[in-house]
């Protein structure tokens, strides 16, 4: 029997306060509606899906829980999707929490005592677990026991609590921030990569059917090309195009409607948004294309340097519009071409006579 995820500890399901892609969040109701419900529903990431299928088959045959699994990759690529699909495939319970809300070991206890044999505990943003909780979780993951200290001084004593054998699935956007001991406790690790345009188009087509919207094949490709390799962004652009068509046309999503919708949202043909273009334009206008330090750029744009590093630069680096050099950020010739701005002459005159 496939059960719905359950939430314990008197806390509501944790809204995921993860670093979000700059194109915003999918409304939670749609996020759940569009999320694949089985491994067969998952599009792309073939190598990862095949390895997870093998893990599932083996666990079913041996009637044993899955080994702990760490999923890493940028936001919106399917970490939560994989983490919730696996317990559904096994017909076991799934509890969901995240690193930042587990501020002390006691916050984790209700999840541990409620975890049934073979069930899954999904910890999103596991790199943000405080050190005390991280240390508390080591014996949990290794020996399925917790050591609880009671009292202080002479009266202090430790209680050992035996837990059921369950599976921790951790998700992180920053695997480099995980400590080695925590990383080593995950026997299985999978990295999710950006998606091909064809896979994103397939996700868009499937999701338009789920939403009951009429969408042409070309419109699906148009959305996919502008989705920065990320299913969550593809979903957001689909939802926006659908709203746009409902408001401005007859509800069908054609290429024409799609282009008009994305123009209104200021998303260009490669998926750059206003913030991305502002970054490149500032680099050109204020720093003559670079090199420029991130703090100087952030001041000029009046945006936090972290925001630029987390939300803007990764995509510009991937598109080859930006280079990070030891001297600072530099714009590339491809960015000038994309923005339709003439690059400065290769060897600018110095203005000196001698
Ligand atoms: P993450 O946890 O990595 O931030 P999610 O699992 O929340 O990403 O994915 C965001 C949305 O993108 C999901 O709700 C789902 O609709 C869609 N999605 C992600 N990966 C896939 C996939 N491989 N196939 C189909 N849809 C996907």
mmCIF file of C-alpha atoms and ligand atoms in Angstrom:
data_model
loop_
_atom_site.group_PDB
_atom_site.id
_atom_site.type_symbol
_atom_site.label_atom_id
_atom_site.label_comp_id
_atom_site.label_asym_id
_atom_site.label_seq_id
_atom_site.Cartn_x
_atom_site.Cartn_y
_atom_site.Cartn_z
ATOM 1 C CA UNK A 1 0.000 0.000 0.000
ATOM 2 C CA UNK A 2 1.312 3.426 -0.854
ATOM 3 C CA UNK A 3 0.954 5.792 2.062
ATOM 4 C CA UNK A 4 1.079 9.546 2.113
ATOM 5 C CA UNK A 5 4.066 11.179 3.831
ATOM 6 C CA UNK A 6 3.417 11.704 7.536
ATOM 7 C CA UNK A 7 4.782 14.470 9.700
ATOM 8 C CA UNK A 8 5.661 14.034 13.326
ATOM 9 C CA UNK A 9 6.788 16.011 16.307
ATOM 10 C CA UNK A 10 3.821 18.356 16.404
ATOM 11 C CA UNK A 11 5.401 20.389 13.629
ATOM 12 C CA UNK A 12 3.661 21.191 10.395
ATOM 13 C CA UNK A 13 5.203 19.873 7.184
ATOM 14 C CA UNK A 14 8.327 21.921 6.772
ATOM 15 C CA UNK A 15 8.084 24.508 4.035
ATOM 16 C CA UNK A 16 11.402 24.177 2.249
ATOM 17 C CA UNK A 17 13.258 27.434 2.792
ATOM 18 C CA UNK A 18 16.020 26.302 0.409
ATOM 19 C CA UNK A 19 17.914 28.632 -1.861
ATOM 20 C CA UNK A 20 15.362 29.023 -4.601
ATOM 21 C CA UNK A 21 16.080 29.624 -8.245
ATOM 22 C CA UNK A 22 15.616 33.288 -9.184
ATOM 23 C CA UNK A 23 12.421 32.533 -11.076
ATOM 24 C CA UNK A 24 10.592 31.955 -7.811
ATOM 25 C CA UNK A 25 8.633 29.170 -6.277
ATOM 26 C CA UNK A 26 5.982 26.955 -7.750
ATOM 27 C CA UNK A 27 2.805 27.429 -5.683
ATOM 28 C CA UNK A 28 2.803 24.504 -3.190
ATOM 29 C CA UNK A 29 -0.499 23.069 -4.431
ATOM 30 C CA UNK A 30 0.817 22.804 -7.997
ATOM 31 C CA UNK A 31 4.192 21.559 -6.793
ATOM 32 C CA UNK A 32 2.519 18.503 -5.236
ATOM 33 C CA UNK A 33 0.168 18.008 -8.169
ATOM 34 C CA UNK A 34 2.997 18.032 -10.691
ATOM 35 C CA UNK A 35 5.512 15.962 -8.728
ATOM 36 C CA UNK A 36 6.064 12.458 -10.192
ATOM 37 C CA UNK A 37 4.468 9.726 -8.069
ATOM 38 C CA UNK A 38 6.586 6.769 -9.192
ATOM 39 C CA UNK A 39 10.034 6.141 -10.629
ATOM 40 C CA UNK A 40 8.425 5.445 -14.001
ATOM 41 C CA UNK A 41 6.992 9.004 -13.949
ATOM 42 C CA UNK A 42 10.429 10.532 -13.485
ATOM 43 C CA UNK A 43 11.782 11.998 -16.715
ATOM 44 C CA UNK A 44 15.533 12.123 -17.540
ATOM 45 C CA UNK A 45 18.406 11.392 -15.100
ATOM 46 C CA UNK A 46 18.434 7.899 -16.620
ATOM 47 C CA UNK A 47 21.656 6.700 -14.966
ATOM 48 C CA UNK A 48 20.420 7.806 -11.518
ATOM 49 C CA UNK A 49 16.983 6.241 -12.073
ATOM 50 C CA UNK A 50 18.555 2.947 -13.130
ATOM 51 C CA UNK A 51 20.783 2.798 -10.055
ATOM 52 C CA UNK A 52 17.868 3.650 -7.746
ATOM 53 C CA UNK A 53 15.757 0.973 -9.433
ATOM 54 C CA UNK A 54 18.491 -1.576 -8.673
ATOM 55 C CA UNK A 55 18.555 -0.454 -5.028
ATOM 56 C CA UNK A 56 14.766 -0.783 -4.851
ATOM 57 C CA UNK A 57 14.746 -4.248 -6.444
ATOM 58 C CA UNK A 58 17.428 -5.484 -4.061
ATOM 59 C CA UNK A 59 15.675 -4.026 -0.993
ATOM 60 C CA UNK A 60 12.387 -5.654 -2.054
ATOM 61 C CA UNK A 61 14.010 -9.033 -2.654
ATOM 62 C CA UNK A 62 15.919 -9.027 0.618
ATOM 63 C CA UNK A 63 12.956 -7.448 2.439
ATOM 64 C CA UNK A 64 15.441 -5.018 3.961
ATOM 65 C CA UNK A 65 15.415 -1.228 4.243
ATOM 66 C CA UNK A 66 17.261 0.866 1.648
ATOM 67 C CA UNK A 67 20.748 2.034 2.549
ATOM 68 C CA UNK A 68 21.073 5.724 3.480
ATOM 69 C CA UNK A 69 21.066 7.908 0.369
ATOM 70 C CA UNK A 70 22.501 11.389 -0.244
ATOM 71 C CA UNK A 71 21.134 13.404 -3.163
ATOM 72 C CA UNK A 72 22.991 16.496 -4.230
ATOM 73 C CA UNK A 73 22.519 19.052 -6.963
ATOM 74 C CA UNK A 74 21.243 22.573 -7.602
ATOM 75 C CA UNK A 75 17.693 23.578 -6.535
ATOM 76 C CA UNK A 76 14.730 22.387 -8.581
ATOM 77 C CA UNK A 77 16.379 19.339 -10.201
ATOM 78 C CA UNK A 78 14.332 16.665 -8.420
ATOM 79 C CA UNK A 79 15.965 15.843 -5.077
ATOM 80 C CA UNK A 80 12.661 16.013 -3.172
ATOM 81 C CA UNK A 81 10.989 14.175 -6.034
ATOM 82 C CA UNK A 82 13.388 11.223 -5.800
ATOM 83 C CA UNK A 83 13.270 11.258 -1.999
ATOM 84 C CA UNK A 84 9.460 11.026 -1.943
ATOM 85 C CA UNK A 85 9.134 8.588 -4.848
ATOM 86 C CA UNK A 86 11.354 5.923 -3.233
ATOM 87 C CA UNK A 87 9.174 5.313 -0.131
ATOM 88 C CA UNK A 88 6.090 5.355 -2.369
ATOM 89 C CA UNK A 89 7.676 2.621 -4.496
ATOM 90 C CA UNK A 90 8.383 0.586 -1.358
ATOM 91 C CA UNK A 91 4.990 1.323 0.190
ATOM 92 C CA UNK A 92 6.599 2.706 3.341
ATOM 93 C CA UNK A 93 6.121 5.871 5.334
ATOM 94 C CA UNK A 94 8.094 9.027 4.676
ATOM 95 C CA UNK A 95 8.749 11.730 7.247
ATOM 96 C CA UNK A 96 10.003 15.064 5.971
ATOM 97 C CA UNK A 97 12.113 17.650 7.748
ATOM 98 C CA UNK A 98 15.007 19.939 6.933
ATOM 99 C CA UNK A 99 18.390 20.943 8.359
ATOM 100 C CA UNK A 100 17.555 24.509 9.441
ATOM 101 C CA UNK A 101 14.483 23.520 11.522
ATOM 102 C CA UNK A 102 16.393 20.887 13.512
ATOM 103 C CA UNK A 103 18.077 23.352 15.819
ATOM 104 C CA UNK A 104 18.793 20.856 18.642
ATOM 105 C CA UNK A 105 18.919 17.038 18.992
ATOM 106 C CA UNK A 106 15.554 17.071 20.760
ATOM 107 C CA UNK A 107 13.928 18.348 17.538
ATOM 108 C CA UNK A 108 15.024 15.169 15.797
ATOM 109 C CA UNK A 109 13.839 12.762 18.509
ATOM 110 C CA UNK A 110 10.134 12.566 17.531
ATOM 111 C CA UNK A 111 11.110 11.685 13.967
ATOM 112 C CA UNK A 112 13.455 8.948 15.177
ATOM 113 C CA UNK A 113 11.064 7.352 17.631
ATOM 114 C CA UNK A 114 8.269 7.419 15.043
ATOM 115 C CA UNK A 115 10.386 5.926 12.253
ATOM 116 C CA UNK A 116 9.079 2.452 11.444
ATOM 117 C CA UNK A 117 11.158 -0.432 10.076
ATOM 118 C CA UNK A 118 12.090 0.347 6.452
ATOM 119 C CA UNK A 119 10.550 3.834 6.522
ATOM 120 C CA UNK A 120 12.273 6.929 5.145
ATOM 121 C CA UNK A 121 13.334 10.084 6.964
ATOM 122 C CA UNK A 122 13.979 12.796 4.387
ATOM 123 C CA UNK A 123 16.220 15.632 5.610
ATOM 124 C CA UNK A 124 16.302 18.468 3.094
ATOM 125 C CA UNK A 125 19.211 20.917 3.190
ATOM 126 C CA UNK A 126 21.152 18.495 5.323
ATOM 127 C CA UNK A 127 24.274 20.692 5.039
ATOM 128 C CA UNK A 128 22.513 23.159 7.348
ATOM 129 C CA UNK A 129 22.232 20.759 10.307
ATOM 130 C CA UNK A 130 23.824 22.351 13.383
ATOM 131 C CA UNK A 131 26.975 20.484 14.575
ATOM 132 C CA UNK A 132 25.240 19.198 17.752
ATOM 133 C CA UNK A 133 22.457 17.576 15.708
ATOM 134 C CA UNK A 134 24.966 16.215 13.240
ATOM 135 C CA UNK A 135 26.912 14.466 16.003
ATOM 136 C CA UNK A 136 23.668 13.151 17.448
ATOM 137 C CA UNK A 137 22.726 11.607 14.112
ATOM 138 C CA UNK A 138 25.971 9.620 13.613
ATOM 139 C CA UNK A 139 25.060 6.700 15.961
ATOM 140 C CA UNK A 140 21.508 6.880 14.614
ATOM 141 C CA UNK A 141 22.643 6.263 11.057
ATOM 142 C CA UNK A 142 25.269 3.700 12.004
ATOM 143 C CA UNK A 143 23.770 1.623 14.803
ATOM 144 C CA UNK A 144 20.142 2.802 14.978
ATOM 145 C CA UNK A 145 20.459 3.938 18.555
ATOM 146 C CA UNK A 146 20.409 7.284 20.350
ATOM 147 C CA UNK A 147 22.291 8.262 23.459
ATOM 148 C CA UNK A 148 20.274 10.681 25.582
ATOM 149 C CA UNK A 149 21.970 12.417 28.514
ATOM 150 C CA UNK A 150 19.756 13.131 31.503
ATOM 151 C CA UNK A 151 20.562 15.310 34.496
ATOM 152 C CA UNK A 152 23.842 17.001 35.316
ATOM 153 C CA UNK A 153 26.877 16.472 37.521
ATOM 154 C CA UNK A 154 26.796 13.424 39.806
ATOM 155 C CA UNK A 155 23.236 12.585 38.842
ATOM 156 C CA UNK A 156 23.971 12.580 35.142
ATOM 157 C CA UNK A 157 23.193 9.379 33.270
ATOM 158 C CA UNK A 158 22.872 8.313 29.673
ATOM 159 C CA UNK A 159 19.982 6.356 28.273
ATOM 160 C CA UNK A 160 20.467 4.268 25.156
ATOM 161 C CA UNK A 161 17.393 4.051 22.989
ATOM 162 C CA UNK A 162 17.196 1.377 20.307
ATOM 163 C CA UNK A 163 15.551 2.499 17.070
ATOM 164 C CA UNK A 164 13.999 0.619 14.186
ATOM 165 C CA UNK A 165 16.132 0.162 11.100
ATOM 166 C CA UNK A 166 15.102 2.970 8.753
ATOM 167 C CA UNK A 167 16.589 4.970 5.882
ATOM 168 C CA UNK A 168 17.869 8.539 5.949
ATOM 169 C CA UNK A 169 17.643 10.347 2.619
ATOM 170 C CA UNK A 170 19.557 13.608 2.743
ATOM 171 C CA UNK A 171 19.354 16.332 0.100
ATOM 172 C CA UNK A 172 21.817 19.151 -0.350
ATOM 173 C CA UNK A 173 22.538 21.920 -2.810
ATOM 174 C CA UNK A 174 26.026 22.257 -1.316
ATOM 175 C CA UNK A 175 27.622 18.852 -0.886
ATOM 176 C CA UNK A 176 30.981 20.569 -0.327
ATOM 177 C CA UNK A 177 29.637 21.988 2.932
ATOM 178 C CA UNK A 178 28.903 18.529 4.376
ATOM 179 C CA UNK A 179 31.448 17.312 6.875
ATOM 180 C CA UNK A 180 33.341 14.192 5.822
ATOM 181 C CA UNK A 181 31.960 12.042 8.710
ATOM 182 C CA UNK A 182 28.373 12.856 7.728
ATOM 183 C CA UNK A 183 29.023 12.304 4.024
ATOM 184 C CA UNK A 184 30.685 8.952 4.781
ATOM 185 C CA UNK A 185 27.603 7.670 6.573
ATOM 186 C CA UNK A 186 25.679 7.689 3.281
ATOM 187 C CA UNK A 187 26.420 4.436 1.500
ATOM 188 C CA UNK A 188 24.645 5.645 -1.629
ATOM 189 C CA UNK A 189 25.261 9.064 -3.170
ATOM 190 C CA UNK A 190 23.709 10.468 -6.307
ATOM 191 C CA UNK A 191 24.390 13.750 -8.049
ATOM 192 C CA UNK A 192 21.601 15.315 -10.113
ATOM 193 C CA UNK A 193 22.628 17.234 -13.193
ATOM 194 C CA UNK A 194 20.853 19.814 -15.327
ATOM 195 C CA UNK A 195 18.319 18.383 -17.807
ATOM 196 C CA UNK A 196 18.440 18.224 -21.596
ATOM 197 C CA UNK A 197 15.908 20.358 -23.506
ATOM 198 C CA UNK A 198 14.089 17.218 -24.782
ATOM 199 C CA UNK A 199 13.601 15.921 -21.225
ATOM 200 C CA UNK A 200 12.294 19.291 -20.051
ATOM 201 C CA UNK A 201 9.914 19.425 -23.031
ATOM 202 C CA UNK A 202 8.620 15.968 -22.018
ATOM 203 C CA UNK A 203 8.100 17.191 -18.422
ATOM 204 C CA UNK A 204 6.223 20.250 -19.739
ATOM 205 C CA UNK A 205 4.019 18.099 -21.997
ATOM 206 C CA UNK A 206 3.182 15.648 -19.190
ATOM 207 C CA UNK A 207 2.440 18.451 -16.749
ATOM 208 C CA UNK A 208 0.218 20.340 -19.169
ATOM 209 C CA UNK A 209 -1.833 17.130 -19.461
ATOM 210 C CA UNK A 210 -1.995 16.881 -15.656
ATOM 211 C CA UNK A 211 -3.231 20.483 -15.536
ATOM 212 C CA UNK A 212 -5.732 19.810 -18.330
ATOM 213 C CA UNK A 213 -4.197 22.502 -20.561
ATOM 214 C CA UNK A 214 -3.844 22.336 -24.308
ATOM 215 C CA UNK A 215 -0.218 22.876 -25.304
ATOM 216 C CA UNK A 216 1.444 22.520 -28.702
ATOM 217 C CA UNK A 217 4.658 20.498 -29.139
ATOM 218 C CA UNK A 218 6.540 23.622 -30.245
ATOM 219 C CA UNK A 219 5.335 25.580 -27.225
ATOM 220 C CA UNK A 220 6.653 22.793 -24.966
ATOM 221 C CA UNK A 221 10.055 23.119 -26.640
ATOM 222 C CA UNK A 222 9.950 26.909 -26.358
ATOM 223 C CA UNK A 223 9.368 26.641 -22.588
ATOM 224 C CA UNK A 224 12.007 23.907 -22.252
ATOM 225 C CA UNK A 225 14.681 25.977 -24.012
ATOM 226 C CA UNK A 226 14.155 28.850 -21.577
ATOM 227 C CA UNK A 227 14.083 26.736 -18.410
ATOM 228 C CA UNK A 228 17.806 26.778 -17.582
ATOM 229 C CA UNK A 229 17.972 22.975 -17.503
ATOM 230 C CA UNK A 230 15.712 22.945 -14.418
ATOM 231 C CA UNK A 231 12.321 21.164 -14.131
ATOM 232 C CA UNK A 232 11.065 23.506 -11.409
ATOM 233 C CA UNK A 233 11.628 26.499 -13.696
ATOM 234 C CA UNK A 234 9.962 24.621 -16.587
ATOM 235 C CA UNK A 235 6.916 24.077 -14.329
ATOM 236 C CA UNK A 236 6.866 27.758 -13.345
ATOM 237 C CA UNK A 237 7.052 28.923 -16.955
ATOM 238 C CA UNK A 238 4.303 26.473 -17.926
ATOM 239 C CA UNK A 239 2.054 27.774 -15.134
ATOM 240 C CA UNK A 240 2.761 31.368 -16.131
ATOM 241 C CA UNK A 241 2.063 30.674 -19.846
ATOM 242 C CA UNK A 242 -1.187 28.971 -18.843
ATOM 243 C CA UNK A 243 -2.259 31.969 -16.748
ATOM 244 C CA UNK A 244 -1.253 34.330 -19.541
ATOM 245 C CA UNK A 245 -3.302 32.395 -22.074
ATOM 246 C CA UNK A 246 -6.312 32.215 -19.728
ATOM 247 C CA UNK A 247 -6.167 35.979 -19.276
ATOM 248 C CA UNK A 248 -5.157 37.192 -22.735
ATOM 249 C CA UNK A 249 -6.271 34.428 -25.138
ATOM 250 C CA UNK A 250 -8.424 31.302 -25.322
ATOM 251 C CA UNK A 251 -6.529 29.161 -22.761
ATOM 252 C CA UNK A 252 -4.528 27.180 -25.340
ATOM 253 C CA UNK A 253 -0.754 27.453 -25.064
ATOM 254 C CA UNK A 254 0.693 27.952 -28.528
ATOM 255 C CA UNK A 255 4.244 29.047 -29.401
ATOM 256 C CA UNK A 256 2.975 32.560 -30.040
ATOM 257 C CA UNK A 257 1.236 32.763 -26.654
ATOM 258 C CA UNK A 258 4.248 31.259 -24.987
ATOM 259 C CA UNK A 259 6.604 33.837 -26.519
ATOM 260 C CA UNK A 260 4.296 36.696 -25.525
ATOM 261 C CA UNK A 261 3.955 35.300 -21.984
ATOM 262 C CA UNK A 262 7.714 34.972 -21.530
ATOM 263 C CA UNK A 263 8.329 38.417 -23.015
ATOM 264 C CA UNK A 264 5.916 39.812 -20.418
ATOM 265 C CA UNK A 265 7.904 37.969 -17.717
ATOM 266 C CA UNK A 266 11.132 39.430 -19.169
ATOM 267 C CA UNK A 267 12.642 36.022 -19.795
ATOM 268 C CA UNK A 268 14.694 35.951 -22.956
ATOM 269 C CA UNK A 269 15.291 33.205 -25.524
ATOM 270 C CA UNK A 270 18.046 31.571 -23.469
ATOM 271 C CA UNK A 271 16.190 31.857 -20.166
ATOM 272 C CA UNK A 272 18.028 34.891 -18.786
ATOM 273 C CA UNK A 273 15.831 37.049 -16.553
ATOM 274 C CA UNK A 274 16.009 40.735 -15.699
ATOM 275 C CA UNK A 275 18.465 40.220 -12.843
ATOM 276 C CA UNK A 276 20.856 38.244 -15.086
ATOM 277 C CA UNK A 277 20.818 40.942 -17.753
ATOM 278 C CA UNK A 278 21.262 43.680 -15.141
ATOM 279 C CA UNK A 279 24.323 41.852 -13.830
ATOM 280 C CA UNK A 280 25.888 41.695 -17.302
ATOM 281 C CA UNK A 281 24.931 45.274 -18.144
ATOM 282 C CA UNK A 282 26.418 46.565 -14.865
ATOM 283 C CA UNK A 283 29.624 44.655 -15.560
ATOM 284 C CA UNK A 284 29.805 46.357 -18.943
ATOM 285 C CA UNK A 285 28.649 49.858 -17.995
ATOM 286 C CA UNK A 286 30.440 50.287 -14.657
ATOM 287 C CA UNK A 287 33.447 47.988 -14.970
ATOM 288 C CA UNK A 288 34.077 48.056 -18.726
ATOM 289 C CA UNK A 289 33.355 44.310 -18.872
ATOM 290 C CA UNK A 290 35.603 43.465 -15.885
ATOM 291 C CA UNK A 291 37.527 42.201 -14.115
ATOM 292 C CA UNK A 292 35.368 43.234 -11.178
ATOM 293 C CA UNK A 293 35.183 41.944 -7.600
ATOM 294 C CA UNK A 294 31.890 40.456 -6.418
ATOM 295 C CA UNK A 295 31.515 42.998 -3.589
ATOM 296 C CA UNK A 296 31.986 45.936 -5.971
ATOM 297 C CA UNK A 297 29.424 44.446 -8.367
ATOM 298 C CA UNK A 298 26.983 43.793 -5.525
ATOM 299 C CA UNK A 299 27.319 47.407 -4.314
ATOM 300 C CA UNK A 300 26.750 48.769 -7.815
ATOM 301 C CA UNK A 301 23.640 46.650 -8.257
ATOM 302 C CA UNK A 302 22.444 47.163 -4.681
ATOM 303 C CA UNK A 303 22.015 43.402 -4.276
ATOM 304 C CA UNK A 304 23.611 41.108 -1.654
ATOM 305 C CA UNK A 305 26.806 39.457 -2.874
ATOM 306 C CA UNK A 306 25.463 36.051 -1.686
ATOM 307 C CA UNK A 307 22.388 36.462 -3.863
ATOM 308 C CA UNK A 308 24.539 37.137 -6.892
ATOM 309 C CA UNK A 309 26.804 34.178 -6.124
ATOM 310 C CA UNK A 310 23.955 31.734 -5.442
ATOM 311 C CA UNK A 311 21.241 32.824 -7.843
ATOM 312 C CA UNK A 312 22.749 34.741 -10.730
ATOM 313 C CA UNK A 313 26.314 33.696 -11.406
ATOM 314 C CA UNK A 314 25.891 29.883 -11.693
ATOM 315 C CA UNK A 315 23.660 30.204 -14.746
ATOM 316 C CA UNK A 316 25.788 32.940 -16.361
ATOM 317 C CA UNK A 317 28.879 30.771 -15.869
ATOM 318 C CA UNK A 318 27.076 27.787 -17.417
ATOM 319 C CA UNK A 319 25.996 29.781 -20.453
ATOM 320 C CA UNK A 320 29.581 30.952 -20.960
ATOM 321 C CA UNK A 321 28.621 34.629 -20.588
ATOM 322 C CA UNK A 322 30.767 35.090 -17.492
ATOM 323 C CA UNK A 323 34.242 34.059 -16.423
ATOM 324 C CA UNK A 324 35.545 33.947 -12.868
ATOM 325 C CA UNK A 325 39.228 34.796 -12.955
ATOM 326 C CA UNK A 326 41.685 35.357 -10.081
ATOM 327 C CA UNK A 327 41.379 39.101 -10.811
ATOM 328 C CA UNK A 328 37.567 39.108 -10.692
ATOM 329 C CA UNK A 329 34.472 38.551 -12.822
ATOM 330 C CA UNK A 330 34.806 39.144 -16.552
ATOM 331 C CA UNK A 331 32.219 39.234 -19.291
ATOM 332 C CA UNK A 332 32.795 37.161 -22.449
ATOM 333 C CA UNK A 333 32.396 37.993 -26.134
ATOM 334 C CA UNK A 334 29.346 35.669 -26.262
ATOM 335 C CA UNK A 335 27.567 37.874 -23.689
ATOM 336 C CA UNK A 336 28.125 41.003 -25.780
ATOM 337 C CA UNK A 337 26.650 39.179 -28.791
ATOM 338 C CA UNK A 338 23.650 37.969 -26.771
ATOM 339 C CA UNK A 339 22.934 41.446 -25.381
ATOM 340 C CA UNK A 340 23.423 43.034 -28.820
ATOM 341 C CA UNK A 341 26.109 45.371 -27.468
ATOM 342 C CA UNK A 342 29.302 46.020 -29.437
ATOM 343 C CA UNK A 343 32.337 44.721 -27.524
ATOM 344 C CA UNK A 344 35.143 47.204 -26.864
ATOM 345 C CA UNK A 345 38.060 47.068 -29.316
ATOM 346 C CA UNK A 346 40.464 44.210 -28.489
ATOM 347 C CA UNK A 347 43.381 46.549 -27.879
ATOM 348 C CA UNK A 348 41.923 49.871 -26.711
ATOM 349 C CA UNK A 349 43.969 52.984 -27.503
ATOM 350 C CA UNK A 350 45.639 54.270 -24.349
ATOM 351 C CA UNK A 351 45.229 57.930 -25.235
ATOM 352 C CA UNK A 352 48.930 58.438 -24.670
ATOM 353 C CA UNK A 353 51.005 59.958 -27.391
ATOM 354 C CA UNK A 354 54.263 58.165 -26.551
HETATM 355 P P1 LIG B 1 14.627 19.909 -5.520
HETATM 356 O O1 LIG B 1 14.190 19.129 -4.330
HETATM 357 O O2 LIG B 1 15.899 19.376 -6.146
HETATM 358 O O3 LIG B 1 14.715 21.392 -5.277
HETATM 359 P P2 LIG B 1 12.072 19.105 -6.624
HETATM 360 O O4 LIG B 1 12.119 17.619 -6.458
HETATM 361 O O5 LIG B 1 11.247 19.874 -5.632
HETATM 362 O O6 LIG B 1 13.552 19.712 -6.687
HETATM 363 O O7 LIG B 1 11.572 19.405 -8.104
HETATM 364 C C1 LIG B 1 10.783 20.525 -8.433
HETATM 365 C C2 LIG B 1 9.650 20.104 -9.347
HETATM 366 O O8 LIG B 1 10.207 19.744 -10.609
HETATM 367 C C3 LIG B 1 8.890 18.879 -8.864
HETATM 368 O O9 LIG B 1 7.727 19.240 -8.180
HETATM 369 C C4 LIG B 1 8.526 18.154 -10.126
HETATM 370 O O10 LIG B 1 7.260 18.599 -10.593
HETATM 371 C C5 LIG B 1 9.560 18.601 -11.129
HETATM 372 N N1 LIG B 1 10.568 17.570 -11.383
HETATM 373 C C6 LIG B 1 11.809 17.512 -10.838
HETATM 374 N N2 LIG B 1 12.494 16.482 -11.342
HETATM 375 C C7 LIG B 1 11.676 15.855 -12.213
HETATM 376 C C8 LIG B 1 11.819 14.720 -13.082
HETATM 377 N N3 LIG B 1 12.980 14.050 -13.140
HETATM 378 N N4 LIG B 1 10.775 14.356 -13.841
HETATM 379 C C9 LIG B 1 9.626 15.055 -13.808
HETATM 380 N N5 LIG B 1 9.420 16.148 -13.028
HETATM 381 C C10 LIG B 1 10.437 16.549 -12.253
#
